[in-house]
mmCIF file of C-alpha atoms in Angstrom:
data_model
loop_
_atom_site.group_PDB
_atom_site.id
_atom_site.type_symbol
_atom_site.label_atom_id
_atom_site.label_comp_id
_atom_site.label_asym_id
_atom_site.label_seq_id
_atom_site.Cartn_x
_atom_site.Cartn_y
_atom_site.Cartn_z
ATOM 1 C CA MET A 1 126.953 -17.587 106.932
ATOM 2 C CA VAL A 2 123.727 -18.764 105.236
ATOM 3 C CA LYS A 3 124.064 -19.936 101.650
ATOM 4 C CA VAL A 4 121.426 -18.363 99.381
ATOM 5 C CA ALA A 5 120.518 -18.815 95.729
ATOM 6 C CA PHE A 6 118.132 -16.859 93.471
ATOM 7 C CA MET A 7 116.454 -18.311 90.356
ATOM 8 C CA GLN A 8 114.480 -16.227 87.898
ATOM 9 C CA ASN A 9 112.047 -18.115 85.705
ATOM 10 C CA SER A 10 109.573 -16.397 83.344
ATOM 11 C CA ASP A 11 108.942 -13.052 85.011
ATOM 12 C CA CYS A 12 108.877 -9.282 84.615
ATOM 13 C CA TRP A 13 111.869 -8.668 86.941
ATOM 14 C CA GLY A 14 109.576 -6.893 89.372
ATOM 15 C CA CYS A 15 110.364 -9.120 92.400
ATOM 16 C CA HIS A 16 114.081 -8.662 92.026
ATOM 17 C CA GLN A 17 113.599 -4.930 91.485
ATOM 18 C CA SER A 18 111.627 -4.755 94.690
ATOM 19 C CA LEU A 19 114.496 -6.551 96.516
ATOM 20 C CA LEU A 20 117.044 -4.093 95.098
ATOM 21 C CA ASN A 21 114.760 -1.159 96.046
ATOM 22 C CA ALA A 22 115.376 -2.054 99.682
ATOM 23 C CA HIS A 23 118.697 -0.170 99.305
ATOM 24 C CA LEU A 24 120.158 0.471 102.768
ATOM 25 C CA GLY A 25 117.582 -1.954 104.226
ATOM 26 C CA LEU A 26 119.772 -4.752 102.890
ATOM 27 C CA LEU A 27 122.638 -3.832 105.207
ATOM 28 C CA PRO A 28 121.441 -5.705 108.269
ATOM 29 C CA ILE A 29 121.080 -8.980 106.376
ATOM 30 C CA LEU A 30 123.822 -9.028 103.727
ATOM 31 C CA PRO A 31 126.652 -9.802 106.157
ATOM 32 C CA ALA A 32 124.781 -12.968 107.189
ATOM 33 C CA LEU A 33 124.304 -14.198 103.606
ATOM 34 C CA ASP A 34 126.631 -16.100 101.337
ATOM 35 C CA ILE A 35 124.901 -15.562 97.930
ATOM 36 C CA VAL A 36 126.203 -18.435 95.822
ATOM 37 C CA TYR A 37 123.938 -18.000 92.805
ATOM 38 C CA TRP A 38 122.398 -14.753 91.684
ATOM 39 C CA PRO A 39 122.800 -14.362 87.888
ATOM 40 C CA ALA A 40 120.588 -11.252 87.766
ATOM 41 C CA VAL A 41 123.243 -9.334 89.685
ATOM 42 C CA VAL A 42 126.503 -11.316 89.585
ATOM 43 C CA ASP A 43 127.907 -13.299 86.688
ATOM 44 C CA PHE A 44 127.305 -16.767 88.137
ATOM 45 C CA LYS A 45 127.048 -19.508 85.501
ATOM 46 C CA HIS A 46 124.289 -22.047 85.456
ATOM 47 C CA ASP A 47 126.841 -24.855 85.458
ATOM 48 C CA SER A 48 128.134 -23.634 88.842
ATOM 49 C CA LEU A 49 124.697 -24.332 90.367
ATOM 50 C CA VAL A 50 124.469 -27.723 88.677
ATOM 51 C CA ALA A 51 127.865 -28.616 90.075
ATOM 52 C CA ARG A 52 126.939 -27.987 93.720
ATOM 53 C CA PRO A 53 126.133 -31.015 95.974
ATOM 54 C CA ASP A 54 122.417 -31.587 96.593
ATOM 55 C CA GLY A 55 121.274 -29.744 99.700
ATOM 56 C CA ASP A 56 124.403 -27.541 99.749
ATOM 57 C CA ILE A 57 122.365 -24.269 99.752
ATOM 58 C CA LEU A 58 120.193 -23.458 102.697
ATOM 59 C CA VAL A 59 117.631 -21.066 101.091
ATOM 60 C CA GLY A 60 116.563 -20.756 97.465
ATOM 61 C CA PHE A 61 114.313 -17.973 96.144
ATOM 62 C CA VAL A 62 112.375 -19.012 93.014
ATOM 63 C CA GLU A 63 110.737 -16.118 91.148
ATOM 64 C CA GLY A 64 108.422 -16.109 88.162
ATOM 65 C CA SER A 65 105.997 -18.502 86.495
ATOM 66 C CA LEU A 66 106.715 -21.857 84.897
ATOM 67 C CA ARG A 67 106.054 -20.970 81.260
ATOM 68 C CA THR A 68 108.920 -22.874 79.574
ATOM 69 C CA ASN A 69 110.439 -26.314 79.935
ATOM 70 C CA ALA A 70 113.608 -24.629 81.130
ATOM 71 C CA ASP A 71 111.595 -22.995 83.964
ATOM 72 C CA VAL A 72 110.394 -26.396 85.072
ATOM 73 C CA GLU A 73 113.925 -27.886 84.998
ATOM 74 C CA ASN A 74 115.342 -24.885 86.926
ATOM 75 C CA ALA A 75 112.686 -25.277 89.568
ATOM 76 C CA LYS A 76 113.613 -28.932 90.036
ATOM 77 C CA LEU A 77 117.326 -28.043 90.111
ATOM 78 C CA MET A 78 116.725 -25.491 92.875
ATOM 79 C CA ARG A 79 114.714 -28.000 94.871
ATOM 80 C CA ALA A 80 117.592 -30.451 94.718
ATOM 81 C CA LYS A 81 120.293 -27.944 95.647
ATOM 82 C CA CYS A 82 118.369 -26.010 98.389
ATOM 83 C CA GLN A 83 117.141 -27.180 101.777
ATOM 84 C CA LEU A 84 114.375 -24.547 101.809
ATOM 85 C CA ILE A 85 112.501 -23.175 98.833
ATOM 86 C CA ILE A 86 110.814 -19.761 98.914
ATOM 87 C CA ALA A 87 108.155 -19.136 96.227
ATOM 88 C CA PHE A 88 109.149 -15.495 95.592
ATOM 89 C CA GLY A 89 106.318 -13.341 94.372
ATOM 90 C CA SER A 90 102.697 -14.080 93.343
ATOM 91 C CA CYS A 91 103.627 -15.541 89.943
ATOM 92 C CA SER A 92 105.638 -18.225 91.637
ATOM 93 C CA CYS A 93 103.119 -18.755 94.441
ATOM 94 C CA TYR A 94 99.893 -18.852 92.528
ATOM 95 C CA GLY A 95 100.397 -18.142 88.807
ATOM 96 C CA ASN A 96 99.138 -14.521 89.134
ATOM 97 C CA VAL A 97 98.776 -12.417 85.910
ATOM 98 C CA HIS A 98 100.730 -15.024 83.883
ATOM 99 C CA GLY A 99 98.144 -17.555 84.865
ATOM 100 C CA LEU A 100 95.544 -15.757 82.703
ATOM 101 C CA ALA A 101 97.301 -17.351 79.722
ATOM 102 C CA ASN A 102 95.613 -20.613 80.673
ATOM 103 C CA GLU A 103 92.422 -19.216 79.153
ATOM 104 C CA TRP A 104 93.925 -19.935 75.725
ATOM 105 C CA ASP A 105 95.605 -22.933 74.091
ATOM 106 C CA ILE A 106 99.386 -22.652 73.832
ATOM 107 C CA GLU A 107 99.086 -22.743 70.002
ATOM 108 C CA GLU A 108 96.878 -19.631 70.099
ATOM 109 C CA LEU A 109 99.354 -17.866 72.405
ATOM 110 C CA ILE A 110 102.378 -18.608 70.249
ATOM 111 C CA LYS A 111 100.596 -17.483 67.144
ATOM 112 C CA ARG A 112 99.523 -14.225 68.778
ATOM 113 C CA LYS A 113 102.991 -13.600 70.238
ATOM 114 C CA PHE A 114 105.138 -14.335 67.195
ATOM 115 C CA GLU A 115 102.830 -13.800 64.211
ATOM 116 C CA GLN A 116 100.006 -11.417 65.058
ATOM 117 C CA THR A 117 101.312 -8.827 67.465
ATOM 118 C CA GLU A 118 100.895 -5.338 66.070
ATOM 119 C CA SER A 119 104.511 -4.370 66.762
ATOM 120 C CA ILE A 120 106.006 -7.170 64.569
ATOM 121 C CA THR A 121 108.204 -5.752 61.765
ATOM 122 C CA ASN A 122 109.396 -9.049 60.277
ATOM 123 C CA GLU A 123 107.941 -9.557 56.804
ATOM 124 C CA SER A 124 107.521 -13.261 57.458
ATOM 125 C CA PRO A 125 106.871 -13.605 61.165
ATOM 126 C CA HIS A 126 107.206 -17.054 62.692
ATOM 127 C CA GLU A 127 107.971 -18.772 65.952
ATOM 128 C CA PRO A 128 111.706 -18.902 66.566
ATOM 129 C CA LYS A 129 113.116 -22.384 67.134
ATOM 130 C CA GLU A 130 116.846 -21.878 67.710
ATOM 131 C CA HIS A 131 117.907 -21.561 71.371
ATOM 132 C CA MET A 132 114.253 -21.806 72.519
ATOM 133 C CA PRO A 133 113.515 -23.999 75.571
ATOM 134 C CA GLY A 134 109.979 -24.873 74.496
ATOM 135 C CA PHE A 135 106.741 -23.794 76.155
ATOM 136 C CA THR A 136 104.668 -25.698 78.679
ATOM 137 C CA ASN A 137 101.042 -26.285 77.734
ATOM 138 C CA LYS A 138 99.737 -24.611 80.883
ATOM 139 C CA ILE A 139 101.134 -22.431 83.638
ATOM 140 C CA VAL A 140 101.015 -23.996 87.079
ATOM 141 C CA PRO A 141 102.086 -22.732 90.533
ATOM 142 C CA LEU A 142 105.556 -23.716 91.650
ATOM 143 C CA ASP A 143 104.217 -26.165 94.235
ATOM 144 C CA GLU A 144 102.644 -28.308 91.498
ATOM 145 C CA VAL A 145 106.172 -29.138 90.301
ATOM 146 C CA ILE A 146 108.247 -29.093 93.502
ATOM 147 C CA SER A 147 107.588 -28.890 97.221
ATOM 148 C CA VAL A 148 107.617 -25.316 98.589
ATOM 149 C CA ASP A 149 108.487 -24.410 102.169
ATOM 150 C CA ILE A 150 107.634 -20.713 102.258
ATOM 151 C CA TYR A 151 105.285 -18.532 100.198
ATOM 152 C CA MET A 152 106.293 -14.857 99.822
ATOM 153 C CA ALA A 153 103.452 -13.375 97.760
ATOM 154 C CA GLY A 154 103.013 -9.954 96.352
ATOM 155 C CA CYS A 155 103.135 -8.396 92.895
ATOM 156 C CA PRO A 156 105.848 -7.655 93.717
ATOM 157 C CA PRO A 157 106.581 -8.409 97.374
ATOM 158 C CA LYS A 158 107.330 -5.047 99.010
ATOM 159 C CA PRO A 159 110.934 -4.354 100.040
ATOM 160 C CA GLU A 160 110.084 -4.112 103.714
ATOM 161 C CA ALA A 161 108.229 -7.441 103.538
ATOM 162 C CA ILE A 162 111.209 -9.117 101.887
ATOM 163 C CA ILE A 163 113.667 -7.798 104.431
ATOM 164 C CA SER A 164 111.424 -8.681 107.420
ATOM 165 C CA SER A 165 110.952 -12.236 106.077
ATOM 166 C CA VAL A 166 114.679 -12.819 105.627
ATOM 167 C CA GLN A 167 115.388 -11.363 109.079
ATOM 168 C CA PHE A 168 112.765 -13.786 110.495
ATOM 169 C CA LEU A 169 114.539 -16.752 108.785
ATOM 170 C CA LEU A 170 117.849 -15.533 110.151
ATOM 171 C CA GLY A 171 116.443 -15.254 113.681
ATOM 172 C CA GLN A 172 116.846 -11.488 113.746
ATOM 173 C CA LYS A 173 113.123 -10.719 114.007
ATOM 174 C CA PRO A 174 109.908 -12.377 115.277
ATOM 175 C CA GLN A 175 107.334 -13.595 112.786
ATOM 176 C CA PRO A 176 106.385 -10.511 110.720
ATOM 177 C CA MET A 177 102.587 -10.614 111.174
ATOM 178 C CA ALA A 178 99.595 -12.753 111.835
ATOM 179 C CA ASP A 179 97.985 -14.334 108.833
ATOM 180 C CA LEU A 180 94.809 -12.183 108.657
ATOM 181 C CA SER A 181 92.823 -10.993 105.705
ATOM 182 C CA PHE A 182 93.290 -7.686 103.921
ATOM 183 C CA CYS A 183 90.062 -6.379 105.411
ATOM 184 C CA ASN A 184 91.708 -6.125 108.831
ATOM 185 C CA ASP A 185 94.000 -3.413 107.444
ATOM 186 C CA CYS A 186 91.628 -1.751 104.954
ATOM 187 C CA SER A 187 90.705 1.909 105.274
ATOM 188 C CA LEU A 188 87.134 1.036 104.161
ATOM 189 C CA ASN A 189 86.691 -1.745 106.722
ATOM 190 C CA ASN A 190 84.270 0.199 108.922
ATOM 191 C CA ASP A 191 82.707 2.467 106.373
ATOM 192 C CA ASN A 192 82.025 2.446 102.594
ATOM 193 C CA CYS A 193 83.057 -1.208 102.046
ATOM 194 C CA LEU A 194 83.105 -1.846 98.340
ATOM 195 C CA LEU A 195 81.257 -5.123 98.747
ATOM 196 C CA GLU A 196 78.334 -3.186 100.204
ATOM 197 C CA LYS A 197 78.233 -1.356 96.861
ATOM 198 C CA TYR A 198 78.208 -4.685 94.996
ATOM 199 C CA GLU A 199 81.748 -4.102 93.695
ATOM 200 C CA LEU A 200 83.774 -7.307 93.475
ATOM 201 C CA CYS A 201 86.599 -6.947 95.994
ATOM 202 C CA PHE A 202 88.726 -9.903 97.117
ATOM 203 C CA GLY A 203 89.910 -8.344 100.391
ATOM 204 C CA PRO A 204 88.013 -10.780 102.630
ATOM 205 C CA ILE A 205 89.956 -13.770 101.364
ATOM 206 C CA THR A 206 93.340 -12.106 100.583
ATOM 207 C CA SER A 207 96.301 -12.035 103.001
ATOM 208 C CA MET A 208 97.025 -8.802 104.850
ATOM 209 C CA GLY A 209 100.331 -7.056 104.279
ATOM 210 C CA CYS A 210 99.892 -5.083 101.029
ATOM 211 C CA THR A 211 101.356 -1.570 101.210
ATOM 212 C CA LEU A 212 99.803 -0.469 97.908
ATOM 213 C CA LYS A 213 96.249 -0.806 99.275
ATOM 214 C CA CYS A 214 94.131 -0.291 96.139
ATOM 215 C CA THR A 215 91.098 0.415 98.349
ATOM 216 C CA ASP A 216 92.666 3.637 99.588
ATOM 217 C CA LYS A 217 91.943 4.982 96.098
ATOM 218 C CA GLY A 218 88.463 3.434 95.920
ATOM 219 C CA ASP A 219 89.643 0.497 93.832
ATOM 220 C CA PRO A 220 88.940 -3.114 94.843
ATOM 221 C CA CYS A 221 91.557 -5.534 96.171
ATOM 222 C CA VAL A 222 92.440 -7.985 93.370
ATOM 223 C CA GLY A 223 94.149 -10.525 95.597
ATOM 224 C CA CYS A 224 97.839 -9.939 94.805
ATOM 225 C CA LEU A 225 99.040 -11.414 98.128
ATOM 226 C CA GLY A 226 97.198 -14.652 97.653
ATOM 227 C CA PRO A 227 94.685 -16.416 99.899
ATOM 228 C CA ALA A 228 94.548 -15.723 103.660
ATOM 229 C CA LYS A 229 94.333 -18.574 106.142
ATOM 230 C CA THR A 230 91.892 -16.502 108.276
ATOM 231 C CA VAL A 231 89.190 -14.965 106.137
ATOM 232 C CA SER A 232 87.058 -11.919 106.954
ATOM 233 C CA VAL A 233 83.413 -12.162 107.952
ATOM 234 C CA ARG A 234 82.662 -10.556 104.566
ATOM 235 C CA ALA A 235 83.883 -13.649 102.723
ATOM 236 C CA GLU A 236 80.384 -15.097 102.664
ATOM 237 C CA LYS A 237 79.073 -11.931 100.940
ATOM 238 C CA LEU A 238 81.879 -12.165 98.398
ATOM 239 C CA LYS A 239 80.999 -15.818 97.782
ATOM 240 C CA ASN A 240 77.363 -14.944 97.210
ATOM 241 C CA MET A 241 78.233 -12.171 94.815
ATOM 242 C CA THR A 242 80.366 -14.449 92.646
ATOM 243 C CA GLN A 243 77.513 -16.922 92.454
ATOM 244 C CA ASN A 244 75.153 -14.215 91.076
ATOM 245 C CA ILE A 245 77.306 -11.936 88.946
ATOM 246 C CA ASP A 246 74.228 -10.263 87.392
ATOM 247 C CA HIS A 247 73.801 -8.302 90.601
ATOM 248 C CA LEU A 248 77.309 -6.689 90.414
ATOM 249 C CA SER A 249 77.484 -3.044 89.620
ATOM 250 C CA THR A 250 77.660 -2.334 85.909
ATOM 251 C CA GLY A 251 79.219 0.534 83.858
ATOM 252 C CA ASP A 252 81.931 0.899 86.457
ATOM 253 C CA LYS A 253 82.332 -2.831 87.051
ATOM 254 C CA LYS A 254 85.704 -3.718 88.594
#
């Protein structure tokens, strides 16, 4: 059996929820897995992971962004204990939505979170200090702290993509798909491309495999699955648009 561990850093729980949403799809892979650390589902203690010999676990899934000092330490711990590290979800792979926090200083973010948020009911709001791990100054992708072997992007990764990827690692399936851009699977690829309407769409440089497909509803691709290794021929048009943002459509700007 393959030893597997899951680590959740600062996240919204979406990646794990997507995994659990696989339901019966988990049946072909669970018998082959020895899940030795999965605190989101089973009451494993952190000390049990620390106590394991280095390299004892074959595959480690690391979810979420590195927002706290504890996140950074947990990432390093997983790297030490696991032979293979999977960056699980776009926050872990690239920073994703959490990465927008880098537009502000950490002091501004803390003040907004703990002192200025409209829902605060405390008469004297302040940043809590007890049992707090401390915040990092900036959010960085997982691979800026540890080496990453596999990137499983998506916000969240879709259940079928998770299952197919694990089956590939177990030798139960061939490689899930070629690394092409989103445009190759877009319903607007041959007609009504959003870029032709000067709407900023990142499909030409985003990996294929998204099942949500925002473009099916006329919305642009925002790049959830991260950069593609093989970009679309429309990538040059996208590049030119970003260099001259004044020509983008206004009023309904995406």
